XYZ file of C-alpha atoms in Angstrom:
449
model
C -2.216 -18.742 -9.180
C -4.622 -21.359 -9.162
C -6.520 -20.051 -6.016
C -6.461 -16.796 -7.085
C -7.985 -17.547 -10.136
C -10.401 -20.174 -8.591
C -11.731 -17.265 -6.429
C -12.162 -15.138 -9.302
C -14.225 -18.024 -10.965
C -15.966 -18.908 -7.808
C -17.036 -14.970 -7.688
C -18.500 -14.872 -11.528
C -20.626 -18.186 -10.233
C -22.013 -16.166 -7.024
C -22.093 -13.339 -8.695
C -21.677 -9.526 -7.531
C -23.745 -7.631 -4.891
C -26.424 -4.702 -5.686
C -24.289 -1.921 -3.359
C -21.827 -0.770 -5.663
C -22.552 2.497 -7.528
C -19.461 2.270 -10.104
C -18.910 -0.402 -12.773
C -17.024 -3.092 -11.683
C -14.056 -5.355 -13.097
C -12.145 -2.713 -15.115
C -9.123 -4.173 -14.372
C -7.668 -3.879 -18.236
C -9.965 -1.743 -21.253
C -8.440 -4.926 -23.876
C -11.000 -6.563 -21.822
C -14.085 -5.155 -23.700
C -12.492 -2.215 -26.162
C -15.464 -1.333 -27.419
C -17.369 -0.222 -23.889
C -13.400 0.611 -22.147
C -11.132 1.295 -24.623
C -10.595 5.062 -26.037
C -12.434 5.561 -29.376
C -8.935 6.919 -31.434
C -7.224 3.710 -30.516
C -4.303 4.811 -28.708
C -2.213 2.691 -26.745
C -0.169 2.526 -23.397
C 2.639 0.713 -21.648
C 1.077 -0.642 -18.089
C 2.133 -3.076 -15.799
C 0.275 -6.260 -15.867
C 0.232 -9.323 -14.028
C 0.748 -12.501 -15.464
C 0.307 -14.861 -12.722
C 1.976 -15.909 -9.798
C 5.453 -14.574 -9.215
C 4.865 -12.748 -12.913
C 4.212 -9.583 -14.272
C 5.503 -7.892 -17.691
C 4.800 -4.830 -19.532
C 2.452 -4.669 -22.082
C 0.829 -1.991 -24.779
C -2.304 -2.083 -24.010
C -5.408 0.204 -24.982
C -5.665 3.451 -23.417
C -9.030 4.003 -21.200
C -12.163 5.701 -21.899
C -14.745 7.861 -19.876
C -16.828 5.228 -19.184
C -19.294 6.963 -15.987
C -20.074 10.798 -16.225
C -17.703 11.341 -12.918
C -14.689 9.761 -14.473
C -11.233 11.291 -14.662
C -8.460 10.455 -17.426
C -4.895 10.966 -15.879
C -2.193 11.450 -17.574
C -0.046 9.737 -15.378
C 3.293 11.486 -13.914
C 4.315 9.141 -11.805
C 4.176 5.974 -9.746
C 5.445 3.593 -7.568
C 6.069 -0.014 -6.078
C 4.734 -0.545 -2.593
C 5.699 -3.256 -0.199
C 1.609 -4.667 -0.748
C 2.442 -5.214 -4.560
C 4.362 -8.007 -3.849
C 1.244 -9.636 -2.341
C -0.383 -9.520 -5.593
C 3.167 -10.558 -7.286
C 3.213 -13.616 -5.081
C -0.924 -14.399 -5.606
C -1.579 -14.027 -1.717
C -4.304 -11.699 -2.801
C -6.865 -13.359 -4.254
C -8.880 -12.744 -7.751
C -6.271 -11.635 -9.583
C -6.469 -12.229 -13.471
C -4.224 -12.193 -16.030
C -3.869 -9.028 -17.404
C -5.425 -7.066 -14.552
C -2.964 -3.528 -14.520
C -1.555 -2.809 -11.365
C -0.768 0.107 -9.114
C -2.364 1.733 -6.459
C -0.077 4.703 -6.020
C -0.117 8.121 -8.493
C -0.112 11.360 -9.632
C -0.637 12.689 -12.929
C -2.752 15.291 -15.061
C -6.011 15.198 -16.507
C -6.544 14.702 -19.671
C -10.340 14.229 -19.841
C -13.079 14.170 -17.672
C -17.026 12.901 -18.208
C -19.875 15.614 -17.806
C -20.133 15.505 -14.157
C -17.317 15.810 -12.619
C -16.601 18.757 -10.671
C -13.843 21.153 -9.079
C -11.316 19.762 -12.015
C -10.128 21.292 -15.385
C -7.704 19.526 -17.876
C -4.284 20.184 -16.983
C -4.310 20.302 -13.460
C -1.687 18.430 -11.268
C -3.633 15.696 -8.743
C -2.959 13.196 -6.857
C -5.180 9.766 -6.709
C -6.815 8.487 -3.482
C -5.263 4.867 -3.628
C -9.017 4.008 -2.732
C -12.095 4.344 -4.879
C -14.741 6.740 -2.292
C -18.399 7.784 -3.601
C -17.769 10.715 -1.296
C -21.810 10.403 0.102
C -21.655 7.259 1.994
C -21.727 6.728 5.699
C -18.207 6.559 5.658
C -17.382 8.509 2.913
C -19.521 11.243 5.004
C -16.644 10.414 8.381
C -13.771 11.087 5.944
C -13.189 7.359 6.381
C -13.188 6.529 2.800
C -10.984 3.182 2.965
C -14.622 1.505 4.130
C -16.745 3.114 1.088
C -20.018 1.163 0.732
C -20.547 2.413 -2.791
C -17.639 1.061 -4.709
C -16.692 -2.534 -4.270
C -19.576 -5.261 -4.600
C -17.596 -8.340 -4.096
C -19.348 -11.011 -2.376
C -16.363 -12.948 -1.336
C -15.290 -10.312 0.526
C -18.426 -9.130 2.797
C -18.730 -12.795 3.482
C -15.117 -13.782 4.070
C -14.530 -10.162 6.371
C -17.792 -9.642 7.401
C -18.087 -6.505 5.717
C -16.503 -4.977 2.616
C -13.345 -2.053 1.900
C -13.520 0.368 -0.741
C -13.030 -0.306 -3.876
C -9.103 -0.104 -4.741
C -7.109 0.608 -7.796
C -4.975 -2.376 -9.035
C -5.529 -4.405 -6.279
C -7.456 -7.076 -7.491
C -11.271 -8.323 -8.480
C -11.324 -8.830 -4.557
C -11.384 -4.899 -4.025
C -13.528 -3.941 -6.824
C -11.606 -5.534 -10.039
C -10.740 -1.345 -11.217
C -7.519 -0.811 -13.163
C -4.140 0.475 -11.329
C -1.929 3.445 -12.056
C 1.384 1.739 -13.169
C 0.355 2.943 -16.637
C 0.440 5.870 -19.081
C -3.049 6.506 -18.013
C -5.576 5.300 -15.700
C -9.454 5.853 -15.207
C -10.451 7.312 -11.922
C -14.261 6.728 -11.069
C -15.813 9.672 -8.810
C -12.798 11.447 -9.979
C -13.788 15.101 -8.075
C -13.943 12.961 -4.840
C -10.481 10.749 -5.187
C -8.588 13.350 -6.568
C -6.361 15.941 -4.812
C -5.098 19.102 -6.755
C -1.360 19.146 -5.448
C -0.182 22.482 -5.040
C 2.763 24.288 -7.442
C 5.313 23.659 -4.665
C 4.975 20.201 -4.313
C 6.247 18.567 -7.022
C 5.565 15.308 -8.054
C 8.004 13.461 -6.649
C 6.806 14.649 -3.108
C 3.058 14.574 -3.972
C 2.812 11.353 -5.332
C 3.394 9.645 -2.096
C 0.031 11.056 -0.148
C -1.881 8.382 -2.295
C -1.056 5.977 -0.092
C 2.344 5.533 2.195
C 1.796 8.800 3.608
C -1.321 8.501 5.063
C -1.161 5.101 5.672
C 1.850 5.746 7.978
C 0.334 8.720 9.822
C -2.946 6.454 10.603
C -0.769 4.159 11.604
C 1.148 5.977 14.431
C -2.481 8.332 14.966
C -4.648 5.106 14.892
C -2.652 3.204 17.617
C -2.011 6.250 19.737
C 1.469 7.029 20.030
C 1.806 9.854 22.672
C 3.987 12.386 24.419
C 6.719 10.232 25.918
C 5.637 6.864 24.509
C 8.410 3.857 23.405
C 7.458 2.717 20.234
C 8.867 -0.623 18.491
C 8.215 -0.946 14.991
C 8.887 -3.961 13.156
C 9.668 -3.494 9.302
C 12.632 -0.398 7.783
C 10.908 -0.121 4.490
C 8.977 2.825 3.451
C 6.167 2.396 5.653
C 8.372 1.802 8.892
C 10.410 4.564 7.988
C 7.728 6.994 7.832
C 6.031 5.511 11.115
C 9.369 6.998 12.948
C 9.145 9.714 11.834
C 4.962 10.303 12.359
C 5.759 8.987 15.820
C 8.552 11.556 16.996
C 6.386 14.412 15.313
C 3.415 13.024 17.849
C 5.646 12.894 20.910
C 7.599 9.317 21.022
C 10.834 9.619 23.758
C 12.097 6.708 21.765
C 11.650 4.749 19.012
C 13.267 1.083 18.071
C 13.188 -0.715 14.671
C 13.309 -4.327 14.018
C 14.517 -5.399 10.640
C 17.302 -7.566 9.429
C 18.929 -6.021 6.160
C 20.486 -2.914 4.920
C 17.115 -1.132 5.419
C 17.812 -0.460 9.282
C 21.376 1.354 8.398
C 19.360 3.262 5.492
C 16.654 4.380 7.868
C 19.107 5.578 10.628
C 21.113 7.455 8.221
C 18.292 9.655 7.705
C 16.710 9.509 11.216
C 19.679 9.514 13.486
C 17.588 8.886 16.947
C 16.158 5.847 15.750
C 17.626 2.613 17.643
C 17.887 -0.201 15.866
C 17.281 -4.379 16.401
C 18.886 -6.782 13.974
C 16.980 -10.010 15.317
C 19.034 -12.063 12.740
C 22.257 -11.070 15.063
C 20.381 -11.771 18.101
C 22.372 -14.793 20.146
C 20.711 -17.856 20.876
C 17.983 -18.474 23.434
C 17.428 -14.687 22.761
C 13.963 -13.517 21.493
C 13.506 -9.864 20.031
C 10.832 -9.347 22.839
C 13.622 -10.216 25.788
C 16.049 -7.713 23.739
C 12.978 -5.464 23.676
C 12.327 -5.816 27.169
C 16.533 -4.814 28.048
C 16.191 -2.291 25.791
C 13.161 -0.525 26.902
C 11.933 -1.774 31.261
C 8.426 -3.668 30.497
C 8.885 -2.986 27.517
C 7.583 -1.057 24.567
C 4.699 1.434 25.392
C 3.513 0.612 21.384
C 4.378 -1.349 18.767
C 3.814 -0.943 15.001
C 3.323 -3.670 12.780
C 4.634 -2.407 8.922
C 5.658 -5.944 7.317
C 3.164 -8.212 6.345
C 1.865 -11.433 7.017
C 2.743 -13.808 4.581
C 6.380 -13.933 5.557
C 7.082 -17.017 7.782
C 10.466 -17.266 10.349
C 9.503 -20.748 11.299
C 9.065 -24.101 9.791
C 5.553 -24.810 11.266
C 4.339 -21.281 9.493
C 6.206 -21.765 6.497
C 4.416 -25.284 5.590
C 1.263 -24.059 7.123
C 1.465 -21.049 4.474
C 2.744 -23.294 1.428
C 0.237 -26.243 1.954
C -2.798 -23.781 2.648
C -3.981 -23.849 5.894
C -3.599 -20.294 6.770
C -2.722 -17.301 4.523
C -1.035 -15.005 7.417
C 1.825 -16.201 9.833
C 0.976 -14.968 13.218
C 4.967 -14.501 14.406
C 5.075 -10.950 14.438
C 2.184 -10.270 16.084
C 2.662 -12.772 18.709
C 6.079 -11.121 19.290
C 4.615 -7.570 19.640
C 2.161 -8.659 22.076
C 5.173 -10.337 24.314
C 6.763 -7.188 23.708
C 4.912 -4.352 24.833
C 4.521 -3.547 28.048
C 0.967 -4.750 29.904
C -1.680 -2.382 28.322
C 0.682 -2.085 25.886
C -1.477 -0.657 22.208
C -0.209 -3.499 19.253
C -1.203 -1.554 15.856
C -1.378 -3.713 12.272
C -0.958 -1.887 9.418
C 1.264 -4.817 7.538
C -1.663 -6.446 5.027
C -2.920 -9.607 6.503
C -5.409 -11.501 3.920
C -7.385 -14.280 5.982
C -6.830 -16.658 8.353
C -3.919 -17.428 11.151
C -2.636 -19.810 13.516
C -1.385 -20.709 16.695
C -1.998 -16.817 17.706
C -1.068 -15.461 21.144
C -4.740 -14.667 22.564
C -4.040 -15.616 26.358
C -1.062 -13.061 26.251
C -3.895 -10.269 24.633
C -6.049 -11.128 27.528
C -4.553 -11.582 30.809
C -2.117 -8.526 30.080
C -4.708 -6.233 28.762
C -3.401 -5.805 25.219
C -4.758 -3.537 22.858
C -4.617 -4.864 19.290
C -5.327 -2.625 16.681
C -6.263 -3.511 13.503
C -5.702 -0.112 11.929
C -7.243 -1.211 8.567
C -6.668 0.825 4.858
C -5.954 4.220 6.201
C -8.859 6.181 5.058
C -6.449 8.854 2.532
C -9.056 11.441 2.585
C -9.140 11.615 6.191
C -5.372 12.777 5.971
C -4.022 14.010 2.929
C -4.741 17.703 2.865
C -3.060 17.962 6.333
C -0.058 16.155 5.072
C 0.024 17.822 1.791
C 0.603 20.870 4.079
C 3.081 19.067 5.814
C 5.540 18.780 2.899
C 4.189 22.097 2.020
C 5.828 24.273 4.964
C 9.096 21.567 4.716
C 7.771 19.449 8.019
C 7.784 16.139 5.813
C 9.961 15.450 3.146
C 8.914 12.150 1.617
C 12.182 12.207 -0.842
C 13.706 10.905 2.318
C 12.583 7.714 1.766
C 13.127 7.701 -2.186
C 15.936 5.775 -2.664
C 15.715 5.291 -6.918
C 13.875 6.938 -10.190
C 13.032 4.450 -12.872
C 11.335 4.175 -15.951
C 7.782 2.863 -16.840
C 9.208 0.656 -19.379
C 11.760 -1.125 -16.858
C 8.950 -1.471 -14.253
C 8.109 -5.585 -14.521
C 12.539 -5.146 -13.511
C 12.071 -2.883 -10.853
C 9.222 -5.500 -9.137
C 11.877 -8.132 -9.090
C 14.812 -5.914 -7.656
C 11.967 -4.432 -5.267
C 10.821 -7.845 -3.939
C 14.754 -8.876 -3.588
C 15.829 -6.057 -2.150
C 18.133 -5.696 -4.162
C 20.551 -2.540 -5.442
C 19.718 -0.441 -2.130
C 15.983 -0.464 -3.317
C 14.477 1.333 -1.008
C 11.391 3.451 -2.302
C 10.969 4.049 -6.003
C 9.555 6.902 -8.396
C 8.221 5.486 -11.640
C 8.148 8.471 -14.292
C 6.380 7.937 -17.396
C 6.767 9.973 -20.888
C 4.187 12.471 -19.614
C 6.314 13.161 -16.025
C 8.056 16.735 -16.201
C 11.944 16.797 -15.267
C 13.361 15.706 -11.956
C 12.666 18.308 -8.911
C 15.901 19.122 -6.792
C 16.548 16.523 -4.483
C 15.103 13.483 -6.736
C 17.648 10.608 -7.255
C 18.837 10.599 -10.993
C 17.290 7.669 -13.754
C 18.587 4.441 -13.106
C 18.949 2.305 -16.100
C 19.146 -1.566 -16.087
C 18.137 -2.630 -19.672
C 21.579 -2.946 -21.694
């Protein structure tokens, strides 16, 4: 917590850049009521954080139209993603307390500022988990995850070399804007990060193009999964479940999943021709890349990085992590660059932060590796193919929804999430404005007594 809020400190001294195009640091309207808050004082449950390893629900005020091309959502629904728990845990930096969080929703809108375009209150959209201007240079190659116009944080450019997209609820490091795991939520540029979902997609399906969707699909896309290919991927949560299933849909003969919990049994269930690696049952002196490398000759054609890297398997990572000296563990990387075959493609979608150590770079070049950073998968790039996806019944995202809970249980559900605990799996937040469950949406779960 202290880092975090160090670097947010450290940022007010530097101050912002000129670039960005949308007010920054929105991350709560209590912050200034008067310029962010709605004029008829109504309030709103949202999810805040509270420091490291903390978050709580709070009433809070409900937002304003602060820019002329801002949207006011009603907001239908949510979720918890595996990345939350990096701003749980304080891994991502210039987080305040207070800052609302979530990335991923749908909803309706409410209200709208002068400007915007394409949108009428009422209609049913789903919410770009980035913030695009939509006229950029990359806004202009549908790669709006790099957006040059809506995140002006200096410690970014300078730590990364260059800056991403403004995000919602991800932090002062992205932008400082105000997440979706709220009754309502501000979208800046709301005709560009906006997507009217059509009548048969419900909510429960649509929600999920925000983000896991399409970051899946650029995942298996990105890296280049092709007719034929073996394809590792390491992590059976939501992300790894839907990188199966992008990859057989794009050709993969075979693909193998390395996890060690319940989440490899849940994924199979619904994806029968996955093949599965428990490296926690592995027997000594055997690595998951010599399993690998039985399992598949040479080994894996591509493998898929959807974990993370601030979870360490060894002692020298884990005090390297805890005492500072690097903010990513370079394990599983180093592992799928063992494991793939030579000129094997190694794509990252798992959120790394900074800085690693004792990485694998003489494997990567003397056997020709491709590593792929595959970045924030630019949404807009994706979604309206998708969207037609679960439209004509190719994709059906409940697949992966394990639970529905409420708004008002959510600082719960973030604990059960990050504990994996109760066959968590993926999670639809409704809210008092969400209409009633579609057919095929797990019933309310309660845990308050």
């Amino acid at each position: 917590m202290a880092l975090s809020q160090a670097a947010a400190v450290l940022e007010k001294v530097i101050g912002h850049d000129t670039n960005a195009t949308t007010e920054q640091d929105i991350t709560n309207p209590a912050r200034d009521r008067a310029k962010y808050a709605d004029p008829s004082g109504e309030t709103m449950k949202a999810l805040v954080w509270m420091g490291k390893n903390k978050v709580e629900v709070h009433e809070v005020p409900k937002p304003r139209v602060v820019e002329d091309r801002d949207v006011i959502l009603k907001v239908t629904g949510s979720t918890v993603c595996g990345s939350d728990l990096h701003l749980l845990h304080g891994t991502v930096v210039e987080l305040e307390k207070g800052d609302i969080l979530g990335h991923e929703f749908c909803g309706v809108v409410e209200s709208m500022g002068p400007a915007v375009k394409g949108l009428k209150q009422g209609d049913r959209v789903v919410a770009s988990f980035q913030i695009a201007c939509g006229e950029c240079y990359y806004c202009k190659k549908k790669q709006s995850s790099q957006c040059e116009k809506t995140n002006s944080n200096t410690l970014e450019n300078g730590m990364y070399g260059g800056r991403t997209a403004g995000m919602f609820g991800y932090s002062h490091f992205t932008g400082g804007f105000a997440g979706g795991q709220a009754e309502y939520v501000r979208v800046p540029y709301g005709d560009v990060n906006l997507l009217k979902l059509p009548a048969s997609v419900p909510d429960e399906k649509g929600l999920y193009l925000s983000d896991v969707l399409c970051t899946s699909w650029n995942c298996v896309v990105d890296t280049g999964v092709e007719k034929g290919d073996v394809v590792a991927i390491w992590g059976a949560g939501p992300i790894g479940q839907m990188c199966a299933e992008f990859a057989f849909i794009n050709g993969a003969s075979r693909v193998i999943m390395i996890d060690n919990n319940w989440r490899l049994e849940y994924v199979k269930s619904k994806y029968p021709k996955v093949e599965l690696l428990d490296y926690s049952g592995l027997p000594r002196g055997t690595s998951v890349s010599t399993k690998l490398k039985e399992m598949a000759p040479r080994g894996p054609d591509i493998a898929l990085e959807c974990v993370a890297g601030e979870y360490a398997k060894g002692w020298a990572h884990y005090f390297e992590l805890m005492l500072g000296m690097e903010t990513d563990t370079s394990e599983i990387v180093n592992e799928m660059i063992t494991s793939v075959k030579n000129f094997g493609r190694c794509g990252i979608t798992g959120v790394y932060v900074g800085f690693t150590n004792h990485f694998n770079i003489g494997s990567l070049m003397e056997r020709g590796i491709r590593l792929i950073g595959n970045g924030q998968a630019p949404v807009h790039m994706y979604w309206e193919k998708l969207c037609g996806m679960i439209e004509s019944g190719e994709i059906d995202p409940l697949k992966m929804v394990s639970h529905r809970v409420s708004m008002e249980e959510l600082d719960q559900i973030y604990y059960k999430f990050e504990k994996k605990e109760d066959g968590m799996q993926k999670v639809f937040v409704e809210t008092k404005f969400s209409a009633p469950p579609c057919a095929g949406s797990p019933s309310l779960t309660r845990y308050s007594k």
